[in-house]
Amino acid sequence: MNQAWKKQYAHYLRISLVFSLLLQTFGFVSAAGAEEGGSGVSPPAVSISFDVYSNISEANLAIGGGASTISLDSDVYRGDSGKSVKISGRTQPYNRLKIPQAFDGLDMQAGKHYNISMWAKVGASSSVTNGYFYLSVVTYPGTRGPSDPPYYSDPANYKFLVGQDGWTKLTLPYMATGSTLYGIAVEQIGSGSWTATVPVFNIDDVEVAEVPPPTSKRITFDNAASVQQANIGIGGGQPAWGLSLSNTVVHGVYGGKSLQVGKRTEHFNRIKINDAFTGLDVTPGTQYDVSVYAKVNAASTVKAGYFFISVIDIDGAVTGNLAYYNDRANYRTLVTDQDWVKITLPYTVGVDPLYGITVEQMPLPGYNDVVGDLYFDDVELVKTGVTTDIPPSRLPPKGMQIVLDGKPVVYLNAKPEVQNGVPFLQLPKTFAALRADVTWDELTQTATAVKNGRTSAIAVGESFAQVNGANVALAAPAYMKDGVPMIPASYVADALEATVSWNAEDKIVTIGSKKVNVIEVDTSEVEQEIWGFGATANGPVDDLMKIGTTPRQQILDRLFGMEEDQAGLSIVRLEVNPFRKDDPDPGNAVQSTILPEPGVWDFDTDIHQRWFADQAVSRNPAMRFAGSVWSPPAWMKDNGSEIRGGHLKPEYYDDFAEYLLTWAKTYKEDYGYDVRWLSIQNEPEAQMDYASAIYTGQEMSGVVSAVYDAFQTDGIDVGLGAPEGGHLGSTLKLLNQMDPAAIQKLDYIGTHFYTWNSYDVYNYDLRSFGKPLFMMEYSVSPPNDPLMNGALEVADQISAALEQGYSSYLYWLFVTKPTAETSSTRREALVNLTFDGSYVVNKRLYTMGQFSRFIRPGDRKVKAESGNSQVTVTAAKNTTTGKSVLVAANSSSEPVTVTINGMTGSAVSVYRTSDTENIAPIGLYATGGGSFAYTLPPKSVTTFVE
């Protein structure tokens, strides 16, 4: 801020505040103040005019969004005399004027409400006479970069038509978040008949005034272009693709849009209206009436059901006895297809946080069926009063947390706890997350850990531990809980030279691992065979088959090729299709079964997956294939449907075994695909509104035995796998329910890695079952990730999986074509097909390529350790040539120089993926006889090939 501006700004701020005090002294109270109880204290405000400035420099204004000119205009102003600011030479609507430091002198603590305003007029010399303008809050200084967030604005509701005939007031309500603010801006938006850029306009009399919080809020969907833009969430298994905006069925007489919610299969399928309380007074004790209008779709099979509102006061999923706040016993409403009805809930703000509201169905006698399709509109929250009777917290006491290198560690058993003031945590998961090798002696109840040449041992019940042979006093003796040893948190510092701190008030143990920038590769310690890396074909490859020849070939080359930025993926996962050709859903009909009726075989099916398999084999004749069943044919199931779960009937176990054997023989022998693996059922715990089936452990055992017998009798060389749960927790649960004799018949254990943070390989070690492990599906959250965050998540997960004995890693889909530009399915593929016929490659394909291009099927995993937790490593070698490969992923934002020991070749070829590189060849690098230093760039994955 220049000195002239500081002086003038302070002067006018003082005038504004003094004027406010005078108004208070002589009894002038704003309408808002009277409404809130007439305290007589007007909220502070800052008024900025431009009359006293001699030039633009003194006024401290700025431009943004491209070239334009600003000047002080003494010919055009608001009032009897003075000056305004003239903006001229505009060529784009986003050519904007910025007023920095507009909030200086005001208390911008989180929750305070402000009304921002300025007056605007189109210049007389402007060739365009009218245009819509709006205000924004500038949230960061300087020029907006590609990764910077947008300014805060609400042009959907606060845009104003400005013309040449007179001054127009532009306004914007704003609730402070507590973050630093840098000013306000004004710019144009094309709307209605006024889309041309106004080249000249003037502004005057800027004001930022604190106002009381609003006493009501109405949420409609009229101005939203998509469900995502409407800020609608889902819960309870509600399918995202069942949500849409309707402009034909709306509440009220003024038109607009409503929210249509379809594909409902469960009462608890719910919608979430996120941030419903944002902008309102959420002081504990404030009372509201919350309401929403609803109507059942006339096309819904079920025409009526009871619905109720809940307030979301839990951050995350509803679990166990912990539910959102509601009073459905007294406030539930029968919704029918006859007319709109109002669902209500009185609510008193308590001490728990507020995240929004939900609406869901409640089964009652006579109305037990699920309403499949209905509409919602006109959400309203109205303040009704204030009470001193504040509801107590409904949330359980905050549990103890362990934060390791900035990431929370999730414990599913033997959770951390405090004993006599000493924080304890379990040893196995903690030390595994710190990448230490741990052995357990059941006889002596002693755990021994080795990392970076440091050996430590701790015995249950002892007051001392041993570190490198020396006694170390413990804060308290270790003890057993849930079958594992619990150790004092401070022991982690002794055993692994980590930094450990304890925040007793917040119950947080913070651990910082010692960063030893050394990577040790030991090719003499040979571990599991690597089967390969890949993804799933399924229905979306039908879209790939139909796009233009050039992009289609480019995508296929990038997936399976072995040159330049091609990933060299080596496994294709195929869906064993369940549907009939006459299914009314075209997407289902494409995925038709070879056995639509008992004894009726139809092999003119699966054209899309077979085409894709042929394309993969043409680029890699050694391509391997894995099959997964999504559902048996409908006629074999107790619900008579391919979707929504249902169980395979016991009387059809042998028919199902013959069905899988026929599929495997056809694809392996007739089509020539190297089908190596076949999984009994995809996610057998999940009842979904797509192809799915449910198995108990007992049922899975029976089916495994039937299929095993059929395959053994035939002699077909295809590995049989199960149970392929959606996450490691469900996989382990089913394995524990299965007959051990049936598990022994499996050639591998298949699983998915969803909900990775909770159900990760350090909590669930499936190696105890003595079978090869196959990770068959996972997808990360960020859509169309052009940078390395999601890609590094995949790289770190691959590293963890191989470290824990897995032989392969498959991403979810090779390609997908989202149903909408904002669809969540954009996160689900390695390559996203777009609506204009082009495609977007997600960076995670290239990080997978850093493994799959250079660690080939048949290679063996070898031991590799990293002393830096932010650098994960994987090593493998070709047992024929003896040549090794090392993959190192640096997830930190800084370069890390590491010493790499154990690669025996005289030189290595280096390849790298980063924000700006895609499996880029860096060149040859001398190893110096088995030990060399190398700098890993920030957020990168680097592969070293002997």
Tab-separated table of C-alpha atoms in Angstrom, residues 594 601 654-669 678 707 709-718:
chain	number	residue	atom	x	y	z
A	594	ILE	CA	-23.201	-66.845	-22.958
A	601	TRP	CA	-25.589	-71.264	-25.166
A	654	ASP	CA	-22.929	-77.420	-10.597
A	655	ASP	CA	-24.533	-75.527	-13.484
A	656	PHE	CA	-22.598	-72.442	-12.438
A	657	ALA	CA	-19.371	-74.471	-12.367
A	658	GLU	CA	-20.080	-75.750	-15.901
A	659	TYR	CA	-20.864	-72.174	-16.971
A	660	LEU	CA	-17.489	-70.877	-15.720
A	661	LEU	CA	-15.620	-73.829	-17.192
A	662	THR	CA	-17.258	-73.251	-20.570
A	663	TRP	CA	-16.454	-69.541	-20.432
A	664	ALA	CA	-12.810	-70.208	-19.527
A	665	LYS	CA	-12.342	-72.902	-22.215
A	666	THR	CA	-13.991	-70.724	-24.866
A	667	TYR	CA	-11.881	-67.676	-24.110
A	668	LYS	CA	-8.673	-69.634	-23.608
A	669	GLU	CA	-8.890	-72.290	-26.304
A	678	LEU	CA	-10.787	-66.559	-12.763
A	707	VAL	CA	-15.978	-74.979	-9.548
A	709	ASP	CA	-14.035	-80.047	-8.979
A	710	ALA	CA	-15.182	-79.101	-12.485
A	711	PHE	CA	-11.852	-77.491	-13.358
A	712	GLN	CA	-9.865	-80.405	-11.912
A	713	THR	CA	-11.900	-82.960	-13.849
A	714	ASP	CA	-11.356	-81.062	-17.089
A	715	GLY	CA	-7.682	-80.318	-16.407
A	716	ILE	CA	-7.902	-76.717	-17.620
A	717	ASP	CA	-4.951	-74.580	-16.532
A	718	VAL	CA	-6.788	-71.587	-15.073
